[in-house]
XYZ file of C-alpha atoms in Angstrom:
651
model
C 22.523 -3.469 -1.942
C 19.179 -4.946 -2.768
C 19.511 -4.277 -6.497
C 21.005 -7.471 -7.803
C 19.906 -11.052 -7.488
C 21.384 -14.455 -8.131
C 19.589 -17.010 -10.295
C 21.181 -19.685 -8.114
C 19.654 -18.308 -4.923
C 16.683 -20.298 -3.589
C 14.396 -17.264 -3.841
C 15.565 -14.862 -6.581
C 12.326 -12.842 -6.526
C 9.282 -12.229 -8.724
C 9.870 -9.635 -11.477
C 7.404 -6.774 -11.088
C 6.943 -3.031 -11.315
C 5.837 -1.148 -8.211
C 6.475 2.015 -6.272
C 7.906 1.897 -2.782
C 4.524 2.231 -1.097
C 3.006 -0.640 -3.066
C 6.068 -2.819 -2.480
C 5.812 -2.366 1.286
C 2.073 -3.047 1.289
C 2.687 -6.222 -0.713
C 5.019 -7.528 1.981
C 2.919 -6.442 4.943
C -0.349 -7.912 3.657
C 1.436 -11.261 3.439
C 3.184 -11.397 6.812
C 1.154 -9.329 9.303
C -2.212 -9.851 10.962
C -3.268 -6.233 10.945
C -2.395 -2.578 10.479
C -3.455 0.497 12.427
C -2.795 3.728 10.569
C -4.055 7.237 9.963
C -3.586 8.739 6.477
C -0.894 11.362 5.998
C 0.975 12.271 2.818
C 3.157 10.667 1.457
C 2.626 7.411 3.397
C -1.098 7.191 2.635
C -0.600 4.859 -0.335
C 0.739 2.130 1.928
C -2.302 2.265 4.187
C -4.685 2.482 1.240
C -3.214 -0.618 -0.364
C -3.460 -2.497 2.934
C -7.074 -1.391 3.437
C -7.981 -2.477 -0.105
C -6.569 -5.933 0.662
C -8.722 -6.109 3.786
C -11.777 -4.988 1.814
C -11.125 -7.732 -0.731
C -11.063 -10.360 2.017
C -7.346 -11.069 1.801
C -5.652 -13.376 4.280
C -2.014 -13.535 5.286
C 0.323 -16.409 4.510
C -1.140 -18.455 7.360
C -4.738 -18.047 6.281
C -5.621 -15.437 8.885
C -7.966 -12.607 7.814
C -6.337 -9.182 7.862
C -7.577 -6.330 10.030
C -7.262 -2.612 9.294
C -8.048 0.037 11.889
C -8.075 3.786 11.242
C -8.406 5.658 14.565
C -8.850 9.420 14.890
C -5.169 10.421 14.665
C -1.643 9.188 14.152
C -1.132 9.215 17.914
C -4.139 6.938 18.337
C -2.973 4.660 15.540
C 0.332 4.142 17.365
C -1.565 3.378 20.573
C -3.743 0.904 18.678
C -0.589 -0.806 17.384
C 0.690 -0.935 20.953
C -2.423 -2.735 22.103
C -2.435 -5.040 19.075
C 1.177 -6.049 19.716
C 0.674 -6.379 23.479
C -2.069 -8.897 22.739
C 0.459 -10.949 20.750
C -0.420 -9.747 17.246
C 1.882 -8.905 14.339
C 0.967 -5.373 13.334
C 2.151 -2.526 11.127
C 1.714 1.208 10.751
C 2.349 3.667 7.912
C 3.083 7.325 8.612
C 5.079 10.453 7.782
C 6.051 13.927 8.967
C 3.941 15.472 11.695
C 2.122 12.156 12.058
C 5.298 10.453 13.216
C 6.165 13.292 15.586
C 2.640 13.222 17.033
C 3.222 9.560 17.913
C 6.432 10.203 19.780
C 5.300 9.609 23.362
C 3.734 6.301 22.320
C 6.929 5.242 20.526
C 8.841 5.300 23.818
C 6.299 3.020 25.480
C 6.220 0.577 22.572
C 10.001 0.236 22.839
C 9.926 0.071 26.634
C 7.390 -2.750 26.577
C 9.562 -4.635 24.045
C 6.824 -4.809 21.426
C 8.469 -5.792 18.114
C 6.308 -3.840 15.691
C 7.482 -2.389 12.371
C 6.348 1.070 11.271
C 6.888 2.135 7.652
C 7.822 5.765 7.138
C 7.544 7.894 3.999
C 10.158 10.323 5.328
C 9.009 13.906 4.988
C 10.059 17.424 5.908
C 8.385 18.862 8.982
C 6.402 22.076 8.920
C 8.657 24.846 10.192
C 8.701 28.191 8.347
C 6.200 26.653 5.903
C 4.200 23.519 5.161
C 5.890 20.916 2.992
C 4.790 17.326 2.356
C 7.841 16.160 0.414
C 11.040 14.304 1.221
C 13.114 15.165 4.263
C 14.604 13.313 7.211
C 13.352 15.771 9.816
C 10.594 13.446 10.993
C 12.665 10.298 11.474
C 15.513 12.154 13.144
C 12.932 13.655 15.473
C 12.214 10.171 16.841
C 15.705 8.684 16.596
C 16.021 8.706 20.402
C 12.920 6.586 21.117
C 14.672 3.220 21.219
C 13.636 1.912 17.806
C 15.786 0.342 15.114
C 15.917 2.477 11.982
C 16.689 1.285 8.441
C 16.896 3.444 5.285
C 15.989 2.135 1.817
C 17.587 3.535 -1.342
C 14.793 2.401 -3.692
C 11.574 0.393 -3.930
C 13.469 -2.907 -3.949
C 15.087 -2.123 -0.642
C 11.834 -0.823 0.843
C 10.292 -4.254 0.263
C 13.306 -6.274 1.355
C 14.020 -4.200 4.450
C 10.390 -4.617 5.511
C 11.123 -8.326 5.957
C 14.573 -7.811 7.434
C 13.236 -5.284 9.948
C 10.421 -7.643 10.960
C 12.749 -10.562 11.605
C 15.278 -8.430 13.492
C 12.536 -6.786 15.561
C 11.024 -10.062 16.658
C 14.391 -11.687 17.322
C 15.503 -8.814 19.575
C 12.108 -7.687 20.936
C 12.822 -4.206 19.625
C 10.534 -2.173 17.319
C 11.872 -0.948 13.967
C 11.261 1.853 11.491
C 11.568 1.003 7.813
C 12.255 4.369 6.146
C 11.968 5.403 2.510
C 12.101 8.913 1.069
C 8.665 10.456 0.705
C 7.491 10.700 -2.918
C 11.045 10.142 -4.211
C 10.693 6.445 -3.315
C 7.132 5.977 -2.093
C 5.657 7.193 -5.388
C 8.309 6.256 -7.957
C 7.436 3.179 -10.009
C 10.456 0.927 -10.530
C 11.370 -2.532 -11.743
C 12.018 -4.789 -8.800
C 11.910 -8.362 -7.558
C 9.085 -8.934 -5.107
C 9.787 -11.502 -2.375
C 8.118 -14.836 -3.021
C 5.371 -15.898 -0.568
C 7.407 -19.005 0.229
C 10.406 -16.850 1.128
C 8.342 -14.579 3.365
C 6.727 -17.500 5.148
C 10.102 -19.089 5.793
C 11.950 -15.885 6.647
C 9.645 -14.379 9.276
C 7.660 -17.426 10.376
C 4.087 -17.524 11.684
C 3.140 -14.873 14.250
C 2.019 -17.428 16.818
C 5.516 -18.907 16.965
C 7.379 -15.606 17.049
C 5.331 -13.374 19.351
C 4.416 -13.414 23.021
C 1.150 -11.898 24.297
C 1.424 -9.666 27.334
C -2.364 -9.711 27.770
C -2.630 -13.348 28.744
C -5.241 -14.041 31.457
C -3.389 -17.213 32.493
C -0.014 -15.508 32.967
C -0.320 -12.091 34.537
C 2.220 -9.441 33.536
C 2.338 -5.874 34.778
C 2.949 -3.353 31.990
C 3.417 0.401 32.161
C 3.501 0.599 35.953
C 4.609 3.647 37.943
C 8.286 3.509 38.922
C 9.577 6.096 41.373
C 13.111 7.120 42.310
C 14.009 3.712 43.666
C 13.274 1.730 40.526
C 12.860 3.780 37.312
C 16.579 3.961 36.585
C 16.959 0.236 37.222
C 14.293 -0.524 34.650
C 15.693 1.903 32.117
C 19.255 0.626 32.244
C 17.978 -2.963 32.317
C 16.602 -2.335 28.818
C 20.174 -2.578 27.551
C 19.870 -6.337 27.884
C 17.624 -6.256 24.831
C 19.467 -3.538 22.942
C 22.730 -5.454 23.241
C 21.147 -8.096 20.969
C 19.733 -5.798 18.282
C 22.898 -5.492 16.246
C 23.438 -9.260 16.103
C 19.772 -9.856 15.292
C 19.886 -7.351 12.440
C 23.114 -8.706 11.000
C 21.768 -12.245 11.206
C 18.588 -11.237 9.399
C 20.552 -9.455 6.675
C 22.941 -12.373 6.204
C 20.116 -14.899 5.966
C 18.176 -12.725 3.542
C 21.278 -12.378 1.381
C 21.776 -16.147 1.398
C 18.179 -16.847 0.417
C 17.733 -14.159 -2.256
C 21.166 -13.234 -3.562
C 20.355 -9.586 -2.798
C 23.121 -8.363 -0.531
C 22.461 -6.328 2.619
C 24.624 -5.026 5.444
C 24.556 -2.283 8.046
C 26.445 -0.139 5.546
C 27.227 -0.501 1.879
C 30.686 0.663 0.766
C 30.774 1.425 -2.953
C 34.080 1.798 -4.822
C 35.880 2.727 -1.610
C 38.774 0.254 -1.860
C 41.022 2.749 -3.666
C 39.108 5.949 -2.926
C 40.672 9.175 -1.696
C 37.285 10.872 -1.341
C 33.879 9.617 -0.266
C 30.271 10.762 -0.214
C 28.159 9.458 2.676
C 24.362 9.464 2.551
C 21.185 7.638 3.524
C 18.176 6.872 1.354
C 17.725 7.548 -2.353
C 20.531 10.135 -2.527
C 23.084 7.397 -1.869
C 22.126 5.539 -5.039
C 22.228 8.693 -7.145
C 25.704 9.304 -5.694
C 26.814 5.780 -6.701
C 25.818 6.312 -10.316
C 27.539 9.720 -10.332
C 30.732 8.232 -8.926
C 30.742 5.758 -11.812
C 30.318 8.654 -14.251
C 33.232 10.549 -12.687
C 35.567 7.571 -12.684
C 34.674 6.583 -16.249
C 35.879 10.035 -17.314
C 39.160 9.862 -15.470
C 37.899 11.802 -12.481
C 39.227 11.570 -8.920
C 39.161 8.268 -6.998
C 35.891 8.713 -5.156
C 33.468 6.266 -3.564
C 30.187 6.218 -1.688
C 29.134 4.932 1.694
C 25.421 4.244 2.010
C 24.333 3.937 5.624
C 21.440 1.481 5.799
C 21.155 1.167 9.571
C 20.997 4.438 11.488
C 19.835 2.569 14.599
C 21.734 0.615 15.707
C 24.430 2.931 14.435
C 27.242 0.927 12.777
C 30.191 2.949 14.096
C 32.909 0.330 13.561
C 31.725 -0.416 10.021
C 31.619 3.272 9.127
C 35.147 3.827 10.410
C 36.418 0.742 8.606
C 34.913 1.944 5.319
C 36.134 5.549 5.578
C 39.445 5.403 7.443
C 41.488 5.119 4.243
C 40.137 8.207 2.507
C 41.629 11.688 2.569
C 38.252 13.327 3.159
C 34.557 12.526 3.107
C 31.362 14.551 2.799
C 28.159 13.664 4.608
C 25.025 14.695 2.730
C 21.840 14.936 4.839
C 18.184 15.715 4.116
C 17.711 18.038 7.090
C 19.363 20.972 8.809
C 19.802 21.449 12.569
C 21.609 24.817 12.825
C 22.003 24.904 16.622
C 23.554 21.437 16.841
C 27.294 20.860 16.696
C 26.635 18.866 13.536
C 23.674 17.394 11.726
C 22.685 13.927 13.016
C 24.514 11.560 10.645
C 27.634 13.731 10.653
C 27.636 13.837 14.453
C 27.356 10.040 14.691
C 30.245 9.544 12.275
C 32.454 12.039 14.084
C 31.727 10.287 17.375
C 32.595 6.944 15.786
C 35.987 8.227 14.653
C 36.593 9.705 18.104
C 35.922 6.290 19.648
C 38.214 4.614 17.139
C 40.993 7.152 17.751
C 40.769 6.538 21.495
C 41.080 2.772 21.047
C 37.486 1.853 21.897
C 36.738 -1.849 21.890
C 35.440 -3.235 18.601
C 36.736 -0.379 16.468
C 39.503 -0.673 13.867
C 42.738 1.187 14.464
C 43.024 4.590 12.817
C 46.217 6.573 12.332
C 44.370 9.719 11.278
C 40.864 11.107 11.029
C 39.898 12.168 7.498
C 38.752 15.696 6.812
C 35.011 15.834 7.451
C 32.685 17.908 5.285
C 29.000 18.180 6.081
C 26.214 19.334 3.795
C 22.480 19.543 3.313
C 20.454 18.818 0.214
C 17.082 17.555 -0.922
C 15.111 19.297 1.827
C 11.379 19.409 1.188
C 11.722 17.172 -1.862
C 14.144 19.450 -3.694
C 16.254 17.471 -6.123
C 19.613 15.979 -5.281
C 21.038 15.770 -8.794
C 24.227 14.259 -10.179
C 25.671 17.761 -10.644
C 25.330 18.266 -6.871
C 27.349 15.132 -6.178
C 30.014 16.411 -8.576
C 30.043 19.736 -6.716
C 30.540 17.891 -3.418
C 33.538 16.007 -4.813
C 35.043 19.161 -6.318
C 34.560 20.939 -2.999
C 36.594 18.256 -1.209
C 39.318 18.366 -3.838
C 39.619 22.127 -3.410
C 39.438 21.848 0.391
C 36.526 24.228 0.222
C 33.534 24.722 2.500
C 33.413 22.355 5.466
C 29.736 23.219 5.874
C 27.811 23.456 2.609
C 24.476 23.128 0.894
C 23.536 22.102 -2.653
C 20.688 22.847 -5.001
C 19.866 26.424 -3.971
C 21.384 29.890 -4.107
C 22.856 30.676 -0.685
C 26.188 31.801 0.807
C 26.790 28.174 1.879
C 25.974 26.743 -1.546
C 28.480 24.941 -3.735
C 27.938 24.431 -7.467
C 29.273 22.577 -10.491
C 28.840 23.324 -14.182
C 28.746 19.618 -15.039
C 25.471 17.971 -16.094
C 26.224 14.265 -15.870
C 24.044 11.752 -17.668
C 24.133 8.874 -15.186
C 21.505 6.705 -16.837
C 22.478 3.189 -17.941
C 24.013 2.931 -21.397
C 21.353 2.936 -24.089
C 18.622 4.265 -21.786
C 15.573 5.969 -23.265
C 13.881 8.716 -21.251
C 10.702 10.734 -21.555
C 9.650 13.980 -19.919
C 6.033 15.080 -19.973
C 4.674 18.605 -19.572
C 1.074 18.636 -18.438
C -1.448 20.267 -16.163
C -2.178 18.728 -12.786
C -5.375 16.744 -12.536
C -5.300 15.593 -16.177
C -4.204 12.041 -15.418
C -0.678 12.513 -16.743
C 1.084 10.908 -13.781
C -1.156 7.835 -13.893
C -0.532 7.631 -17.631
C 3.214 7.738 -17.070
C 3.008 4.795 -14.680
C 0.783 2.864 -17.073
C 3.262 3.330 -19.919
C 6.038 2.104 -17.625
C 4.076 -0.993 -16.642
C 3.241 -1.825 -20.263
C 6.837 -1.325 -21.407
C 8.159 -3.559 -18.637
C 5.604 -6.264 -19.372
C 5.926 -6.191 -23.169
C 9.618 -5.540 -23.703
C 11.278 -6.921 -20.564
C 13.137 -3.697 -19.821
C 13.870 -2.009 -16.511
C 11.630 0.997 -15.944
C 11.396 3.948 -13.614
C 8.437 6.345 -13.641
C 9.053 9.400 -11.513
C 6.371 12.059 -10.972
C 6.912 15.593 -9.786
C 4.107 15.788 -7.272
C 2.731 18.895 -5.628
C 1.219 21.405 -7.990
C -0.959 18.863 -9.791
C -3.521 19.062 -6.995
C -4.089 22.711 -7.851
C -4.357 22.244 -11.601
C -1.008 23.928 -12.234
C 1.731 22.831 -14.660
C 3.451 19.619 -13.670
C 6.120 17.325 -15.093
C 6.540 13.575 -15.139
C 9.524 11.435 -16.080
C 10.040 7.934 -17.442
C 13.190 5.950 -18.182
C 13.534 2.548 -19.885
C 16.857 0.707 -19.824
C 18.451 -2.715 -19.940
C 19.839 -2.299 -16.414
C 18.733 -1.002 -13.022
C 18.088 2.775 -13.062
C 19.728 4.684 -10.220
C 18.625 8.258 -10.944
C 16.353 9.585 -8.183
C 15.693 13.108 -9.422
C 14.267 14.999 -12.352
C 15.873 13.918 -15.616
C 18.203 16.405 -17.250
C 18.602 14.380 -20.447
C 15.668 12.915 -22.406
C 14.997 11.497 -25.864
C 11.224 11.971 -25.933
C 9.272 15.066 -24.917
C 5.495 14.919 -24.416
C 3.712 18.264 -24.366
C 0.142 17.857 -23.119
C -0.037 21.557 -22.292
C 1.208 23.953 -24.996
C 1.704 26.628 -22.349
C 4.922 24.776 -21.544
C 6.487 26.589 -24.522
C 6.154 29.889 -22.715
C 9.357 28.866 -20.939
C 12.625 28.260 -22.766
C 13.244 25.451 -20.293
C 10.576 23.408 -22.057
C 13.148 21.936 -24.458
C 15.952 21.753 -21.896
C 17.777 18.442 -22.014
C 16.078 17.100 -25.139
C 18.816 15.245 -27.002
C 19.745 16.082 -30.564
C 17.691 13.889 -32.877
C 15.046 13.395 -30.195
C 11.275 13.479 -30.549
C 8.523 15.890 -29.485
C 4.916 14.772 -29.273
C 2.403 17.584 -28.901
C -1.273 17.285 -28.021
C -2.916 19.456 -30.667
C -6.357 20.113 -32.095
C -4.655 20.953 -35.408
C -5.258 18.249 -38.010
C -2.513 19.082 -40.513
C 1.282 19.107 -40.194
C 1.304 22.746 -41.297
C -1.197 23.711 -38.608
C 0.830 21.976 -35.908
C 4.062 23.606 -37.079
C 2.647 27.099 -37.288
C 1.332 26.830 -33.714
C 4.893 26.581 -32.367
C 6.558 29.773 -31.129
C 9.416 30.918 -33.347
C 12.118 30.007 -30.839
C 10.757 26.437 -30.641
C 10.843 26.154 -34.443
C 14.445 27.365 -34.453
C 15.471 24.800 -31.823
C 13.686 21.973 -33.649
C 15.610 22.769 -36.828
C 18.930 23.221 -35.043
C 18.684 19.978 -33.068
C 17.040 17.976 -35.870
C 14.060 17.132 -33.684
C 11.278 14.863 -34.916
C 7.763 16.291 -34.337
C 4.618 14.170 -33.815
C 1.096 15.337 -33.075
C -2.420 14.096 -32.379
C -5.642 15.332 -30.790
C -5.793 12.787 -27.963
C -8.618 14.731 -26.310
C -10.888 14.377 -29.348
C -10.231 10.635 -29.524
C -10.919 10.186 -25.821
C -14.203 12.098 -26.105
C -15.327 9.959 -29.019
C -14.489 6.662 -27.303
C -15.245 7.149 -23.606
C -18.670 5.907 -22.562
C -18.966 8.524 -19.813
C -17.607 12.073 -19.446
C -15.642 11.261 -16.293
C -13.514 8.785 -18.269
C -12.357 11.289 -20.898
C -9.296 12.485 -18.982
C -8.070 8.961 -18.264
C -8.783 7.803 -21.815
C -6.693 10.715 -23.109
C -3.748 9.146 -21.320
C -4.519 5.738 -22.808
C -4.321 7.284 -26.278
C -0.847 8.520 -25.335
C 0.141 4.908 -24.639
C -0.582 4.105 -28.283
C 1.460 7.114 -29.388
C 4.374 5.983 -27.218
C 4.301 2.454 -28.661
C 4.357 3.864 -32.210
C 6.945 6.588 -31.639
C 9.529 4.595 -29.673
C 11.762 1.828 -31.048
C 11.010 -0.900 -28.503
C 8.377 -2.935 -30.372
C 10.464 -2.830 -33.539
C 13.639 -3.835 -31.701
C 11.778 -6.720 -30.055
C 10.510 -7.891 -33.441
C 6.884 -7.416 -32.410
C 4.557 -6.594 -35.309
C 1.412 -4.517 -35.060
C -1.112 -7.328 -34.553
C 1.077 -9.195 -32.084
C 1.678 -5.949 -30.236
C -2.030 -5.311 -29.804
C -2.663 -8.861 -28.661
C -0.139 -8.305 -25.882
C -1.562 -4.893 -25.058
C -5.034 -6.429 -24.826
C -3.740 -9.089 -22.426
C -2.257 -6.359 -20.240
C -5.439 -4.261 -20.328
C -7.550 -7.261 -19.378
C -5.290 -7.900 -16.428
C -5.542 -4.258 -15.352
C -9.190 -3.449 -16.103
C -10.904 -6.805 -16.660
C -12.643 -6.680 -13.293
C -14.548 -3.575 -14.330
C -16.241 -4.691 -17.517
C -15.677 -5.892 -21.063
C -16.684 -2.433 -22.256
C -13.893 -0.776 -20.254
C -11.325 -3.149 -21.760
C -12.611 -2.525 -25.278
C -12.644 1.252 -24.877
C -9.089 1.265 -23.552
C -7.901 -0.956 -26.387
C -9.633 1.287 -28.938
C -7.839 4.326 -27.512
C -4.467 2.593 -27.737
C -5.151 1.506 -31.338
C -6.190 4.971 -32.431
C -3.207 6.597 -30.762
C -0.928 4.130 -32.525
C -2.599 4.437 -35.938
C -3.556 8.120 -36.064
C -0.516 9.918 -34.671
C 1.116 11.847 -37.517
C 4.519 13.399 -38.137
C 5.367 16.920 -39.239
C 7.568 16.230 -42.290
C 10.964 17.814 -42.785
C 9.632 19.723 -45.787
C 7.283 21.639 -43.498
C 9.885 22.090 -40.777
C 12.443 23.527 -43.171
C 9.961 25.691 -45.032
C 9.889 23.777 -48.327
C 6.105 23.619 -48.231
C 3.607 26.445 -48.179
C 1.811 26.719 -44.831
C -1.952 26.382 -44.997
């Protein structure tokens, strides 16, 4: 869903690299008239990008200047959107976590007044026993009863596409929609994607003036938000079903038309390898795509017949489609990013059970079922904790063994299930990098820059995934990058890498520092040592032993010294250090060589990219960045095998 495209489709998309937040902002700055939002992690990037567009004087597709309003709270931003929409405007909002919950009373009124706004959510865990700003579905499930449509994206591509689909469905049915992506896991992960063409967006959603109706029209008076007592409130509430009865058709129509125009297929659900499956994993958001790649890994190795059901639309809930997809399996497991201990079941599990109950009782519109599969329900990924391929394997093994009906993955707990497998679910021939750094040293920005350059120069698919959190405190942090010839479906920390970047030598205090580095892989270490012997002798003994055993290649360079010598101001040193690493990456990896790009041609292309990125600042900035890349490329040196194996005398 949303990952492929057809060259024969009228609008196949514009190849680009972007994270989920940037992709959403790209769409919204083209099709809306304004946004009202209050910053809250991890949705802030969407609002920032929109505000930058406003500051730059951007207009939408119909030449209208954009407006951005930041009131004093998330609650006020929702109220501002309500007023904007009531006046006939096309408006957006970006929020997460407590911000979304704070809006809740306004969300009911927006739905009740039939205002077809679209809010974009970076789904985040809610503060309960502790504060957490990372991925969780607590916030969106906390507002699932407010009368809004609710769509879940698996990746940045879907976040962009579903922004358009939600807008069209909302305005066709006069029902507001949430477009949900996993906080940080999707909002902040840079991926290769196809951005919708302006011509597609203009055609697909149409101009606001033709699609929206102002309630605040002095020539046609309309009462809104009146008091309704015992005699009338219930009448008005039940009368709302007139609109809700059309939401499903409006959403399916929007998805079908988008599929026809782009070749990227969307539906209320996406069954994956379920035709012959005996077992299934059901999920929403990024975990569903990780599960799909893991299912392929299992089947390729002769594993059990297992499939995946990704639920894209939680509201309206696609009960008949879910039953149709799952009725042939022996058992299925529902994996959710929240935990509601006092409920009969967690939200998605409860909806699916109710759907099967309706089908079993012969409810209209449901397929016939002769049995209800065994239902397993689990939690994972709460607070941004990884949902890894090994966890999907554990879920499948648990069903095979008819194990825990209620389970959790990824932690140590009496409910936890585990697997010893460590699947590598990357595309064939993928190349991955893991960086060890200290927060605040520009490493995450560097990782994204390398991804953008690699995509632009070599035409590969990229995914740059940061482990956010501790970097704000200056503590150790990791970042991950994968390059491949196909779409990358891994939405978690990488367990297998070919290239290890050690910006902070303290990483070697932990034996996990080399975990997952493939035999024959490469280590680059930031070092003030200027000789191979000095670099080698600085390694702890256990690292030296592992390098010999795994036949690891070792590279080194003092990127800090180069950055200090090139940067025109002290505040640029940290960023320039990362630019030097770009040169190291281009020299150490095989992509330029495989593409037949020589040194001079390579730097011409790098210069073109740097001018596109930094040309607005000054010629000096471009030149300094290019000098850092050149020096990283030319000055990085290798620790020879003679030193590694002790055939040379250490100096």
